[in-house]
Coordinates of C-alpha atoms in Angstrom, one line a residue:
X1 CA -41.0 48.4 -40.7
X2 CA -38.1 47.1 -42.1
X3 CA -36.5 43.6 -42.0
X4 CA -33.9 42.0 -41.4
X5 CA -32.0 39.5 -43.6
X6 CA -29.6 36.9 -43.2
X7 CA -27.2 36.5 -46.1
X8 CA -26.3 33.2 -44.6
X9 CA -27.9 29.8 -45.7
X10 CA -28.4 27.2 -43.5
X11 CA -25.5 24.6 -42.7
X12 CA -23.0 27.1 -43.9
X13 CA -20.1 28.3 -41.2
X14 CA -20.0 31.8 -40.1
X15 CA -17.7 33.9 -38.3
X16 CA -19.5 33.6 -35.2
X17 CA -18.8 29.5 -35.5
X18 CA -15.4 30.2 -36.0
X19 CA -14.7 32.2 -33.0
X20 CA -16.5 29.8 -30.9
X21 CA -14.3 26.6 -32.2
X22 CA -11.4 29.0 -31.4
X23 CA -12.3 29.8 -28.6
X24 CA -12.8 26.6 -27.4
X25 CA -9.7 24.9 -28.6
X26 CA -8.2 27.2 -26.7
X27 CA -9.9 26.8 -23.2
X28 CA -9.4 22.5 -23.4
X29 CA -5.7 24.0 -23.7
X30 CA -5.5 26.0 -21.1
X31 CA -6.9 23.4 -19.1
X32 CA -4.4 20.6 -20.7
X33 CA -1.8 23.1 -20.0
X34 CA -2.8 24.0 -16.4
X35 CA -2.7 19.9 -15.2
X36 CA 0.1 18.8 -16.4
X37 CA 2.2 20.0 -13.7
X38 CA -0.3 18.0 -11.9
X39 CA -0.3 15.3 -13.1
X40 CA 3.4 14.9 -13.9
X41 CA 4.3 15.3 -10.4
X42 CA 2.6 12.0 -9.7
X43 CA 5.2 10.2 -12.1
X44 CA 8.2 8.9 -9.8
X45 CA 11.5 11.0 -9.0
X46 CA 14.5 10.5 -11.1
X47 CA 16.3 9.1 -8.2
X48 CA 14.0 6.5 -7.6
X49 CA 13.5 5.5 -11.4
X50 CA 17.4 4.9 -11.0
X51 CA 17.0 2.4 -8.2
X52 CA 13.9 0.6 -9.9
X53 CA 16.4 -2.6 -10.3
X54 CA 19.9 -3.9 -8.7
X55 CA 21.9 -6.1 -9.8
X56 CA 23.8 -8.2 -7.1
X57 CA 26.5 -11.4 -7.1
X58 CA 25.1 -14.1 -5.3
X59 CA 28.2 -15.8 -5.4
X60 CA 29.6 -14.0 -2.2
X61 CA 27.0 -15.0 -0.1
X62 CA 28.4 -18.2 1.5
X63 CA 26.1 -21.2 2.6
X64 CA 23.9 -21.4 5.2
X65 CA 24.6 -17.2 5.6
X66 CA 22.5 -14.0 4.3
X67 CA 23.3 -10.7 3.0
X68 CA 21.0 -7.7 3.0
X69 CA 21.3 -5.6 0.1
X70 CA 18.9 -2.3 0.1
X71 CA 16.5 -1.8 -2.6
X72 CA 14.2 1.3 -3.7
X73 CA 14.8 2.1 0.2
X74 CA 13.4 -1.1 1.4
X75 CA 15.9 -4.0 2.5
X76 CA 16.4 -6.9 0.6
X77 CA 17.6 -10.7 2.4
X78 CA 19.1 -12.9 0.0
X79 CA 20.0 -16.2 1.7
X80 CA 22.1 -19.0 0.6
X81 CA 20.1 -21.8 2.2
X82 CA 22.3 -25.3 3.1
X83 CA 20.5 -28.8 2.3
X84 CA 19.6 -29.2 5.2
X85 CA 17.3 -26.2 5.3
X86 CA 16.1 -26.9 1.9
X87 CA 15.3 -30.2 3.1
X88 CA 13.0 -28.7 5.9
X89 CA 11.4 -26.5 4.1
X90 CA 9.9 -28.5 1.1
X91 CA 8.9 -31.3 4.0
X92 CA 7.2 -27.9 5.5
X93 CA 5.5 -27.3 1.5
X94 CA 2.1 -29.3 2.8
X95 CA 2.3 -28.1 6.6
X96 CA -1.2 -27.5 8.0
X97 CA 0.1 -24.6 9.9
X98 CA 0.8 -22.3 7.0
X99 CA -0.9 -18.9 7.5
X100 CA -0.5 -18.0 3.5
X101 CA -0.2 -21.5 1.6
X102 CA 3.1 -21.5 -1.0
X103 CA 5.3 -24.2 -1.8
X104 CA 9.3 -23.5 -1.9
X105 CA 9.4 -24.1 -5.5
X106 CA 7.1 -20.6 -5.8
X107 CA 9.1 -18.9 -4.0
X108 CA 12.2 -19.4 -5.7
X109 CA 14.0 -19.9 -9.0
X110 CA 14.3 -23.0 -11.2
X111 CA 18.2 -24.1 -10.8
X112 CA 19.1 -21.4 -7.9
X113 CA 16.3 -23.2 -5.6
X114 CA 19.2 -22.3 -2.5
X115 CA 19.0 -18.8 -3.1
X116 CA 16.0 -17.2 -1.8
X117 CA 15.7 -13.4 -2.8
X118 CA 12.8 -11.6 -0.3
X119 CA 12.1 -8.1 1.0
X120 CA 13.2 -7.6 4.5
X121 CA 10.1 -6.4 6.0
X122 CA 7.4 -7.9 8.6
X123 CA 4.8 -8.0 6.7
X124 CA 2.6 -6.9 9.9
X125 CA 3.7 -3.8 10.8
X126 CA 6.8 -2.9 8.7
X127 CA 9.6 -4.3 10.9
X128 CA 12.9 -6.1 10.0
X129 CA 12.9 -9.9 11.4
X130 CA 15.9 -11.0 13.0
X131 CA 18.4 -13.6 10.6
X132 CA 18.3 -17.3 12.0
X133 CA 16.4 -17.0 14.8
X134 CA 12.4 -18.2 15.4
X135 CA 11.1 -22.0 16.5
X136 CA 11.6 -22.4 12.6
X137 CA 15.4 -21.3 11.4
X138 CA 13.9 -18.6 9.3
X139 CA 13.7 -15.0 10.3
X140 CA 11.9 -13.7 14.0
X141 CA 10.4 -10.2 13.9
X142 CA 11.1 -9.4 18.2
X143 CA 8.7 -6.5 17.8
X144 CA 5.6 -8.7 17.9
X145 CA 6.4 -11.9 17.7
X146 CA 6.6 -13.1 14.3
X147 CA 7.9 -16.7 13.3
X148 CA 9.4 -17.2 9.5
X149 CA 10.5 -20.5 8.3
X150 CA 13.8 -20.5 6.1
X151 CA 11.7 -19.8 3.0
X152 CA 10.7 -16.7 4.3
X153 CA 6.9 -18.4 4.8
X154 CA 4.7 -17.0 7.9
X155 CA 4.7 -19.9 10.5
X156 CA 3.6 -18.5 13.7
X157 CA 2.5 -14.6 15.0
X158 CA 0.5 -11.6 13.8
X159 CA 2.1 -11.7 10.6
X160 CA -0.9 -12.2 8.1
X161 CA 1.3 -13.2 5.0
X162 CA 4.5 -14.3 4.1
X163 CA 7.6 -12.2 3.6
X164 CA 7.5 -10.8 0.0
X165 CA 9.5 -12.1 -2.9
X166 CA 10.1 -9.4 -5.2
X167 CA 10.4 -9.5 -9.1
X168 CA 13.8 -10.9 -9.7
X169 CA 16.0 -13.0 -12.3
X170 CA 19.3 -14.4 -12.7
X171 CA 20.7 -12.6 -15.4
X172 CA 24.7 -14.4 -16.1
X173 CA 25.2 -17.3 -13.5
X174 CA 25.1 -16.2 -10.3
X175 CA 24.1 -12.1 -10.6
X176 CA 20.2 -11.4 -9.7
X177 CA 18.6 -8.7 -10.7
X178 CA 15.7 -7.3 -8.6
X179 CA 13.0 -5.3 -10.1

């Protein structure tokens, strides 16, 4: 009967380790290699990265009027609110009746507290409320019924919350820049 020996001492590497390392290090990249495509397609498109912020001149919006600027495909209301709305609307800060509680002053931005930047969309199903219009000389969504006060706060309808202020600043005296 003969035996067999192993020339190898314990601990030490052999081929056989080796091709299984190799091997392995090359089926993690394979895999690596095979998603990527999926997940880079999840990133955003070039297109949209380029609209990721806008920069508008608030100065040609004249008091007591709105423009509607259009932003990553969404609109955008930016209203240049007189006194006398501004006046209404911090008395309105404490109202009772205020589906989603904020004061003017969170909505807005120190030293520009007449401009108010918000996204033009009901924010109960999607639709885009009416300029000046409503029992409270905001916005009025006609498709269901919603009622915004001039600060762009839910007053009255489905609407669960108010309309949304996006992420904005004012860069060089009157130009915003959203996003």
């Amino acid at each position: 009967m003969t035996e067999t020996v192993d020339h190898s001492q314990e601990g030490e590497a052999t081929r056989r380790d080796f091709i299984h390392i190799a091997a392995g290090a090359a089926a993690v990249g394979a895999g690596v290699m095979a998603a990527w495509p999926l997940i880079n397609q999840m990133n955003p498109a070039a297109d949209t990265l380029a609209l990721s912020t806008i920069e508008f001149d608030t100065s040609k919006v004249m008091e007591g009027m709105q423009v509607v600027i259009k932003w990553q495909g969404k609109p955008v209301f930016v209203r240049n609110r007189t006194a006398a709305e501004l006046q209404r609307v911090k008395a309105d800060d404490r109202a009772s009746d205020l589906k989603e509680p904020q004061t003017d002053a969170e909505r807005t931005k120190p030293g520009h507290e007449n401009m108010l930047v918000v996204i033009g969309s009901c924010t109960h199903l999607g639709c885009v409320p009416t300029f000046n219009a409503g029992d409270f000389g905001g916005w009025f969504c006609p498709c269901h019924g919603s009622h915004y006060d001039a600060s762009g706060r839910i007053r009255k309808g489905p609407a669960p919350l108010n309309l949304v202020v996006p992420d904005y600043e004012f860069t060089a005296g009157s130009t915003v820049r959203i996003g």
